[in-house]
């Protein structure tokens, strides 16, 4: 069983318009609605890969009920979300069909009380007893301490459960002090954390700050991984045109599934890149194209070296 934590869950709404023009009225050609938040997206991909996965975090209000109803349709996924008095946020993605670009609008999320935060920590510690890995994903809702992820990482490590951290800003800077087994920043988050825009330098610096391994997502250039076993770059065979929404979450799912299946790092990275690329190519934002994934998996370009023993 894999556990994903999404403290700031969301109901993801995607609008498609022929062309997005600021200040203009638009006719929406298609609307999709689904449960979201980074850890929820990771869980959905893990379930599609055949893994049993539990989702926890906070949910509340009408959007929270709609989110939980959507989760019931996902085979292999267990809902362990905690109710809060506030209302789960919505995220709105507007896809410009002419350019292929996506504009994202993210609400802040519900305010979490100290009692609700304490209740979550108790549930989280209990859930760790039956899982093989945990992913801590996304932003923090109002009311949750900025150092929350550092504490959750330490709790997982004390339970001897490997933990992956995927967040940004202050929660990332504080969270890395908990020494996560895997840190998954994108290029912008990595530069903000370390002050360096050179990927290898920044990734090595992030590892020195406390992460066991750092896997940096470099967008269309694939990823860079610096681990105790070695360092590698992995990239799709060609640049892809599509919607990148959810590609980073599919990457995390690839890393986690490879971890619990005890795959060597190059195979984990190939899976992560193939899943991420197949998400860019999918017609529905945040889903992955299984046929594209299977076709891309053997074509991911891996370069790197194994560390000396």
mmCIF file of C-alpha atoms in Angstrom:
data_model
loop_
_atom_site.group_PDB
_atom_site.id
_atom_site.type_symbol
_atom_site.label_atom_id
_atom_site.label_comp_id
_atom_site.label_asym_id
_atom_site.label_seq_id
_atom_site.Cartn_x
_atom_site.Cartn_y
_atom_site.Cartn_z
ATOM 1 C CA UNK A 1 0.000 0.000 0.000
ATOM 2 C CA UNK A 2 1.242 3.507 -0.873
ATOM 3 C CA UNK A 3 0.052 6.581 1.026
ATOM 4 C CA UNK A 4 -0.292 10.001 -0.591
ATOM 5 C CA UNK A 5 -0.856 13.125 1.503
ATOM 6 C CA UNK A 6 -2.665 16.132 0.041
ATOM 7 C CA UNK A 7 -3.243 18.700 2.755
ATOM 8 C CA UNK A 8 -4.751 21.142 0.237
ATOM 9 C CA UNK A 9 -7.035 18.971 -1.903
ATOM 10 C CA UNK A 10 -8.976 20.579 -4.727
ATOM 11 C CA UNK A 11 -11.812 20.065 -7.146
ATOM 12 C CA UNK A 12 -10.112 20.540 -10.511
ATOM 13 C CA UNK A 13 -12.212 22.199 -13.204
ATOM 14 C CA UNK A 14 -10.911 22.442 -16.778
ATOM 15 C CA UNK A 15 -12.429 24.729 -19.403
ATOM 16 C CA UNK A 16 -11.494 24.499 -23.072
ATOM 17 C CA UNK A 17 -11.923 27.609 -25.212
ATOM 18 C CA UNK A 18 -11.078 28.200 -28.906
ATOM 19 C CA UNK A 19 -8.727 31.060 -27.973
ATOM 20 C CA UNK A 20 -8.134 32.793 -24.632
ATOM 21 C CA UNK A 21 -8.235 36.594 -24.844
ATOM 22 C CA UNK A 22 -7.810 38.641 -21.639
ATOM 23 C CA UNK A 23 -10.764 40.937 -20.964
ATOM 24 C CA UNK A 24 -13.038 39.142 -23.466
ATOM 25 C CA UNK A 25 -16.102 36.918 -23.092
ATOM 26 C CA UNK A 26 -15.506 33.285 -24.082
ATOM 27 C CA UNK A 27 -17.664 30.375 -25.186
ATOM 28 C CA UNK A 28 -16.485 27.227 -23.411
ATOM 29 C CA UNK A 29 -16.380 24.216 -25.717
ATOM 30 C CA UNK A 30 -15.812 21.558 -23.037
ATOM 31 C CA UNK A 31 -15.832 21.297 -19.223
ATOM 32 C CA UNK A 32 -14.296 18.519 -17.137
ATOM 33 C CA UNK A 33 -14.369 18.165 -13.345
ATOM 34 C CA UNK A 34 -12.406 15.732 -11.179
ATOM 35 C CA UNK A 35 -10.811 15.264 -7.753
ATOM 36 C CA UNK A 36 -7.467 17.036 -7.541
ATOM 37 C CA UNK A 37 -4.541 18.302 -5.553
ATOM 38 C CA UNK A 38 -1.070 16.945 -6.251
ATOM 39 C CA UNK A 39 -1.229 13.878 -4.007
ATOM 40 C CA UNK A 40 -4.689 12.937 -5.295
ATOM 41 C CA UNK A 41 -3.363 13.120 -8.860
ATOM 42 C CA UNK A 42 -0.384 10.948 -7.876
ATOM 43 C CA UNK A 43 -2.734 8.416 -6.298
ATOM 44 C CA UNK A 44 -4.901 8.213 -9.402
ATOM 45 C CA UNK A 45 -1.876 7.372 -11.569
ATOM 46 C CA UNK A 46 -0.587 4.822 -9.046
ATOM 47 C CA UNK A 47 -3.982 3.132 -9.015
ATOM 48 C CA UNK A 48 -3.980 3.026 -12.826
ATOM 49 C CA UNK A 49 -0.591 1.288 -12.639
ATOM 50 C CA UNK A 50 -2.131 -1.385 -10.418
ATOM 51 C CA UNK A 51 -0.963 -0.236 -6.980
ATOM 52 C CA UNK A 52 -3.160 -0.112 -3.913
ATOM 53 C CA UNK A 53 -3.103 3.476 -2.662
ATOM 54 C CA UNK A 54 -4.610 5.443 0.223
ATOM 55 C CA UNK A 55 -5.325 9.174 -0.011
ATOM 56 C CA UNK A 56 -5.338 11.375 3.082
ATOM 57 C CA UNK A 57 -5.466 15.096 3.778
ATOM 58 C CA UNK A 58 -8.305 17.538 4.351
ATOM 59 C CA UNK A 59 -11.674 17.998 2.667
ATOM 60 C CA UNK A 60 -14.812 19.985 3.446
ATOM 61 C CA UNK A 61 -17.963 21.636 2.164
ATOM 62 C CA UNK A 62 -19.790 20.983 -1.103
ATOM 63 C CA UNK A 63 -16.642 20.818 -3.217
ATOM 64 C CA UNK A 64 -15.196 18.381 -0.697
ATOM 65 C CA UNK A 65 -18.231 16.118 -1.060
ATOM 66 C CA UNK A 66 -17.945 16.228 -4.844
ATOM 67 C CA UNK A 67 -14.248 15.395 -4.584
ATOM 68 C CA UNK A 68 -14.911 12.364 -2.382
ATOM 69 C CA UNK A 69 -17.688 11.162 -4.672
ATOM 70 C CA UNK A 70 -15.219 11.282 -7.558
ATOM 71 C CA UNK A 71 -12.709 9.166 -5.663
ATOM 72 C CA UNK A 72 -15.202 6.306 -5.305
ATOM 73 C CA UNK A 73 -14.889 5.674 -9.040
ATOM 74 C CA UNK A 74 -11.136 4.941 -8.836
ATOM 75 C CA UNK A 75 -10.418 1.187 -8.395
ATOM 76 C CA UNK A 76 -7.683 0.421 -5.884
ATOM 77 C CA UNK A 77 -7.946 3.796 -4.129
ATOM 78 C CA UNK A 78 -8.923 4.151 -0.451
ATOM 79 C CA UNK A 79 -10.298 7.468 0.829
ATOM 80 C CA UNK A 80 -8.861 8.398 4.252
ATOM 81 C CA UNK A 81 -9.486 12.150 3.982
ATOM 82 C CA UNK A 82 -10.343 14.089 7.138
ATOM 83 C CA UNK A 83 -13.303 16.500 7.229
ATOM 84 C CA UNK A 84 -12.729 20.160 8.108
ATOM 85 C CA UNK A 85 -15.226 22.931 8.775
ATOM 86 C CA UNK A 86 -14.036 24.973 5.784
ATOM 87 C CA UNK A 87 -14.695 24.324 2.095
ATOM 88 C CA UNK A 88 -12.275 22.514 -0.207
ATOM 89 C CA UNK A 89 -10.816 24.821 -2.822
ATOM 90 C CA UNK A 90 -11.346 24.748 -6.568
ATOM 91 C CA UNK A 91 -8.703 25.076 -9.252
ATOM 92 C CA UNK A 92 -9.667 26.301 -12.704
ATOM 93 C CA UNK A 93 -7.551 25.482 -15.773
ATOM 94 C CA UNK A 94 -8.401 27.285 -19.000
ATOM 95 C CA UNK A 95 -7.012 25.537 -22.075
ATOM 96 C CA UNK A 96 -6.468 27.673 -25.168
ATOM 97 C CA UNK A 97 -7.145 25.257 -28.036
ATOM 98 C CA UNK A 98 -5.422 27.478 -30.593
ATOM 99 C CA UNK A 99 -2.081 27.814 -28.800
ATOM 100 C CA UNK A 100 -2.254 24.711 -26.611
ATOM 101 C CA UNK A 101 -1.342 26.758 -23.529
ATOM 102 C CA UNK A 102 -3.081 26.440 -20.154
ATOM 103 C CA UNK A 103 -3.894 29.226 -17.695
ATOM 104 C CA UNK A 104 -4.285 28.065 -14.103
ATOM 105 C CA UNK A 105 -6.282 29.745 -11.289
ATOM 106 C CA UNK A 106 -5.758 28.255 -7.821
ATOM 107 C CA UNK A 107 -7.842 29.119 -4.757
ATOM 108 C CA UNK A 108 -6.003 29.194 -1.383
ATOM 109 C CA UNK A 109 -7.944 26.435 0.368
ATOM 110 C CA UNK A 110 -9.877 26.240 3.657
ATOM 111 C CA UNK A 111 -8.525 27.470 6.977
ATOM 112 C CA UNK A 112 -7.469 24.509 9.133
ATOM 113 C CA UNK A 113 -7.876 24.844 12.911
ATOM 114 C CA UNK A 114 -5.231 23.665 15.426
ATOM 115 C CA UNK A 115 -7.583 20.860 16.508
ATOM 116 C CA UNK A 116 -8.052 19.703 12.901
ATOM 117 C CA UNK A 117 -4.291 19.752 12.330
ATOM 118 C CA UNK A 118 -3.691 17.716 15.492
ATOM 119 C CA UNK A 119 -6.331 15.182 14.430
ATOM 120 C CA UNK A 120 -4.652 14.801 11.057
ATOM 121 C CA UNK A 121 -1.240 14.113 12.592
ATOM 122 C CA UNK A 122 -2.728 11.329 14.698
ATOM 123 C CA UNK A 123 -4.455 9.731 11.690
ATOM 124 C CA UNK A 124 -1.295 10.086 9.595
ATOM 125 C CA UNK A 125 0.850 8.315 12.178
ATOM 126 C CA UNK A 126 -1.666 5.472 12.324
ATOM 127 C CA UNK A 127 -1.837 5.152 8.514
ATOM 128 C CA UNK A 128 1.936 4.833 8.263
ATOM 129 C CA UNK A 129 1.767 1.459 10.030
ATOM 130 C CA UNK A 130 0.459 -0.274 6.918
ATOM 131 C CA UNK A 131 2.230 1.388 3.974
ATOM 132 C CA UNK A 132 5.426 0.820 1.978
ATOM 133 C CA UNK A 133 5.999 4.460 0.943
ATOM 134 C CA UNK A 134 4.459 7.898 1.423
ATOM 135 C CA UNK A 135 4.329 11.014 -0.758
ATOM 136 C CA UNK A 136 3.811 14.461 0.778
ATOM 137 C CA UNK A 137 2.527 16.700 -1.986
ATOM 138 C CA UNK A 138 1.472 20.237 -2.739
ATOM 139 C CA UNK A 139 0.748 23.496 -0.973
ATOM 140 C CA UNK A 140 -0.320 24.009 2.632
ATOM 141 C CA UNK A 141 -3.806 25.355 3.360
ATOM 142 C CA UNK A 142 -4.165 28.360 5.688
ATOM 143 C CA UNK A 143 -3.689 27.429 9.340
ATOM 144 C CA UNK A 144 -1.240 24.553 8.776
ATOM 145 C CA UNK A 145 2.228 25.431 10.135
ATOM 146 C CA UNK A 146 4.835 26.256 7.501
ATOM 147 C CA UNK A 147 7.097 23.584 8.984
ATOM 148 C CA UNK A 148 4.414 20.894 8.732
ATOM 149 C CA UNK A 149 6.190 18.817 6.113
ATOM 150 C CA UNK A 150 9.405 18.619 8.123
ATOM 151 C CA UNK A 151 7.434 17.072 10.975
ATOM 152 C CA UNK A 152 5.561 14.675 8.691
ATOM 153 C CA UNK A 153 8.829 13.589 7.065
ATOM 154 C CA UNK A 154 10.354 12.869 10.483
ATOM 155 C CA UNK A 155 7.288 10.884 11.529
ATOM 156 C CA UNK A 156 7.545 8.725 8.390
ATOM 157 C CA UNK A 157 11.258 8.158 8.890
ATOM 158 C CA UNK A 158 10.676 7.168 12.514
ATOM 159 C CA UNK A 159 8.179 4.591 11.215
ATOM 160 C CA UNK A 160 10.823 3.410 8.692
ATOM 161 C CA UNK A 161 8.606 4.382 5.740
ATOM 162 C CA UNK A 162 10.403 5.925 2.724
ATOM 163 C CA UNK A 163 9.064 9.426 2.073
ATOM 164 C CA UNK A 164 8.984 11.619 -1.038
ATOM 165 C CA UNK A 165 8.443 15.369 -0.695
ATOM 166 C CA UNK A 166 6.994 17.466 -3.533
ATOM 167 C CA UNK A 167 6.217 21.045 -2.533
ATOM 168 C CA UNK A 168 7.558 24.584 -3.044
ATOM 169 C CA UNK A 169 8.491 27.846 -1.349
ATOM 170 C CA UNK A 170 8.768 28.011 2.434
ATOM 171 C CA UNK A 171 7.256 24.527 2.996
ATOM 172 C CA UNK A 172 10.028 23.135 0.765
ATOM 173 C CA UNK A 173 12.793 25.074 2.530
ATOM 174 C CA UNK A 174 11.528 23.905 5.912
ATOM 175 C CA UNK A 175 10.558 20.414 4.776
ATOM 176 C CA UNK A 176 13.988 19.435 3.471
ATOM 177 C CA UNK A 177 15.303 19.725 7.041
ATOM 178 C CA UNK A 178 13.273 16.603 7.871
ATOM 179 C CA UNK A 179 15.589 14.669 5.493
ATOM 180 C CA UNK A 180 13.128 13.168 2.979
ATOM 181 C CA UNK A 181 14.343 10.102 1.120
ATOM 182 C CA UNK A 182 13.419 11.720 -2.221
ATOM 183 C CA UNK A 183 12.908 15.398 -3.032
ATOM 184 C CA UNK A 184 11.104 16.213 -6.301
ATOM 185 C CA UNK A 185 11.362 19.928 -7.186
ATOM 186 C CA UNK A 186 10.914 21.474 -10.623
ATOM 187 C CA UNK A 187 13.574 23.795 -12.054
ATOM 188 C CA UNK A 188 11.978 26.960 -10.662
ATOM 189 C CA UNK A 189 11.499 25.478 -7.183
ATOM 190 C CA UNK A 190 15.052 24.165 -7.187
ATOM 191 C CA UNK A 191 16.483 27.569 -8.119
ATOM 192 C CA UNK A 192 14.400 29.271 -5.422
ATOM 193 C CA UNK A 193 15.615 26.760 -2.836
ATOM 194 C CA UNK A 194 19.316 26.919 -3.672
ATOM 195 C CA UNK A 195 19.825 30.245 -5.463
ATOM 196 C CA UNK A 196 21.398 28.447 -8.446
ATOM 197 C CA UNK A 197 19.922 28.168 -11.947
ATOM 198 C CA UNK A 198 22.451 25.524 -13.038
ATOM 199 C CA UNK A 199 20.549 22.239 -12.614
ATOM 200 C CA UNK A 200 23.411 19.965 -11.536
ATOM 201 C CA UNK A 201 24.853 22.474 -9.069
ATOM 202 C CA UNK A 202 21.409 23.193 -7.630
ATOM 203 C CA UNK A 203 20.471 19.511 -7.376
ATOM 204 C CA UNK A 204 23.702 18.640 -5.586
ATOM 205 C CA UNK A 205 23.173 21.593 -3.230
ATOM 206 C CA UNK A 206 19.617 20.440 -2.449
ATOM 207 C CA UNK A 207 20.938 17.006 -1.560
ATOM 208 C CA UNK A 208 23.515 18.506 0.782
ATOM 209 C CA UNK A 209 20.679 20.341 2.542
ATOM 210 C CA UNK A 210 19.183 17.062 3.705
ATOM 211 C CA UNK A 211 17.480 15.083 0.924
ATOM 212 C CA UNK A 212 18.575 11.482 0.400
ATOM 213 C CA UNK A 213 18.029 11.789 -3.365
ATOM 214 C CA UNK A 214 16.936 14.746 -5.494
ATOM 215 C CA UNK A 215 15.012 14.262 -8.736
ATOM 216 C CA UNK A 216 14.626 17.611 -10.479
ATOM 217 C CA UNK A 217 11.942 17.967 -13.140
ATOM 218 C CA UNK A 218 13.270 20.063 -16.039
ATOM 219 C CA UNK A 219 10.079 20.303 -18.092
ATOM 220 C CA UNK A 220 10.525 19.269 -21.752
ATOM 221 C CA UNK A 221 14.184 18.424 -21.013
ATOM 222 C CA UNK A 222 13.142 15.534 -18.757
ATOM 223 C CA UNK A 223 14.743 15.190 -15.343
ATOM 224 C CA UNK A 224 18.019 15.138 -13.468
ATOM 225 C CA UNK A 225 18.543 12.767 -10.542
ATOM 226 C CA UNK A 226 21.323 12.890 -7.959
ATOM 227 C CA UNK A 227 21.145 9.871 -5.642
ATOM 228 C CA UNK A 228 23.427 7.883 -3.309
ATOM 229 C CA UNK A 229 23.748 5.282 -6.110
ATOM 230 C CA UNK A 230 24.706 7.716 -8.865
ATOM 231 C CA UNK A 231 23.434 10.571 -10.999
ATOM 232 C CA UNK A 232 21.459 10.404 -14.214
ATOM 233 C CA UNK A 233 19.606 12.497 -16.762
ATOM 234 C CA UNK A 234 16.469 11.096 -18.365
ATOM 235 C CA UNK A 235 14.510 12.683 -21.215
ATOM 236 C CA UNK A 236 11.773 11.773 -23.693
ATOM 237 C CA UNK A 237 12.992 10.857 -27.200
ATOM 238 C CA UNK A 238 11.626 14.106 -28.641
ATOM 239 C CA UNK A 239 10.007 17.348 -27.480
ATOM 240 C CA UNK A 240 6.267 16.957 -27.041
ATOM 241 C CA UNK A 241 3.410 19.364 -27.645
ATOM 242 C CA UNK A 242 0.391 19.105 -25.362
ATOM 243 C CA UNK A 243 -1.006 20.045 -21.968
ATOM 244 C CA UNK A 244 1.566 19.711 -19.140
ATOM 245 C CA UNK A 245 -1.075 19.832 -16.369
ATOM 246 C CA UNK A 246 -0.419 16.934 -13.998
ATOM 247 C CA UNK A 247 2.820 15.844 -15.691
ATOM 248 C CA UNK A 248 4.820 16.440 -12.502
ATOM 249 C CA UNK A 249 2.352 14.357 -10.491
ATOM 250 C CA UNK A 250 2.668 11.479 -12.961
ATOM 251 C CA UNK A 251 6.435 11.771 -12.582
ATOM 252 C CA UNK A 252 6.064 11.372 -8.808
ATOM 253 C CA UNK A 253 3.851 8.315 -9.332
ATOM 254 C CA UNK A 254 6.536 6.792 -11.530
ATOM 255 C CA UNK A 255 9.206 7.367 -8.887
ATOM 256 C CA UNK A 256 7.055 5.948 -6.083
ATOM 257 C CA UNK A 257 5.952 2.869 -7.998
ATOM 258 C CA UNK A 258 9.547 2.171 -8.983
ATOM 259 C CA UNK A 259 10.623 2.581 -5.357
ATOM 260 C CA UNK A 260 8.143 0.067 -3.928
ATOM 261 C CA UNK A 261 8.870 -2.359 -6.786
ATOM 262 C CA UNK A 262 12.603 -2.093 -5.954
ATOM 263 C CA UNK A 263 13.549 -1.058 -9.499
ATOM 264 C CA UNK A 264 17.065 0.292 -10.100
ATOM 265 C CA UNK A 265 17.240 4.075 -10.445
ATOM 266 C CA UNK A 266 17.530 4.183 -14.275
ATOM 267 C CA UNK A 267 14.355 2.100 -14.608
ATOM 268 C CA UNK A 268 12.505 4.308 -12.091
ATOM 269 C CA UNK A 269 13.542 7.408 -14.017
ATOM 270 C CA UNK A 270 12.528 5.927 -17.374
ATOM 271 C CA UNK A 271 9.082 5.126 -15.982
ATOM 272 C CA UNK A 272 8.746 8.589 -14.474
ATOM 273 C CA UNK A 273 9.660 10.341 -17.732
ATOM 274 C CA UNK A 274 7.411 8.097 -19.837
ATOM 275 C CA UNK A 275 4.438 8.690 -17.522
ATOM 276 C CA UNK A 276 5.071 12.428 -17.474
ATOM 277 C CA UNK A 277 5.307 12.587 -21.269
ATOM 278 C CA UNK A 278 2.187 10.441 -21.677
ATOM 279 C CA UNK A 279 0.340 12.909 -19.437
ATOM 280 C CA UNK A 280 1.350 15.818 -21.679
ATOM 281 C CA UNK A 281 -0.050 13.871 -24.657
ATOM 282 C CA UNK A 282 -3.348 12.879 -22.994
ATOM 283 C CA UNK A 283 -6.541 14.537 -24.270
ATOM 284 C CA UNK A 284 -7.807 15.122 -20.688
ATOM 285 C CA UNK A 285 -5.661 17.309 -18.447
ATOM 286 C CA UNK A 286 -3.943 15.342 -15.685
ATOM 287 C CA UNK A 287 -4.625 11.877 -17.107
ATOM 288 C CA UNK A 288 -2.026 9.800 -18.932
ATOM 289 C CA UNK A 289 -2.287 8.144 -22.328
ATOM 290 C CA UNK A 290 -1.560 4.469 -21.587
ATOM 291 C CA UNK A 291 -0.725 3.573 -25.184
ATOM 292 C CA UNK A 292 1.704 6.493 -25.415
ATOM 293 C CA UNK A 293 3.227 5.518 -22.055
ATOM 294 C CA UNK A 294 3.892 1.954 -23.140
ATOM 295 C CA UNK A 295 5.359 3.144 -26.437
ATOM 296 C CA UNK A 296 7.583 5.784 -24.812
ATOM 297 C CA UNK A 297 8.846 3.629 -21.940
ATOM 298 C CA UNK A 298 11.476 1.861 -24.032
ATOM 299 C CA UNK A 299 12.561 5.056 -25.797
ATOM 300 C CA UNK A 300 13.426 7.289 -22.849
ATOM 301 C CA UNK A 301 17.009 8.493 -23.184
ATOM 302 C CA UNK A 302 19.041 7.768 -20.012
ATOM 303 C CA UNK A 303 22.573 9.026 -19.476
ATOM 304 C CA UNK A 304 24.620 9.030 -16.294
ATOM 305 C CA UNK A 305 26.944 7.162 -14.035
ATOM 306 C CA UNK A 306 26.874 4.898 -10.999
ATOM 307 C CA UNK A 307 28.668 6.132 -7.890
ATOM 308 C CA UNK A 308 31.813 4.287 -6.842
ATOM 309 C CA UNK A 309 31.233 1.896 -3.945
#
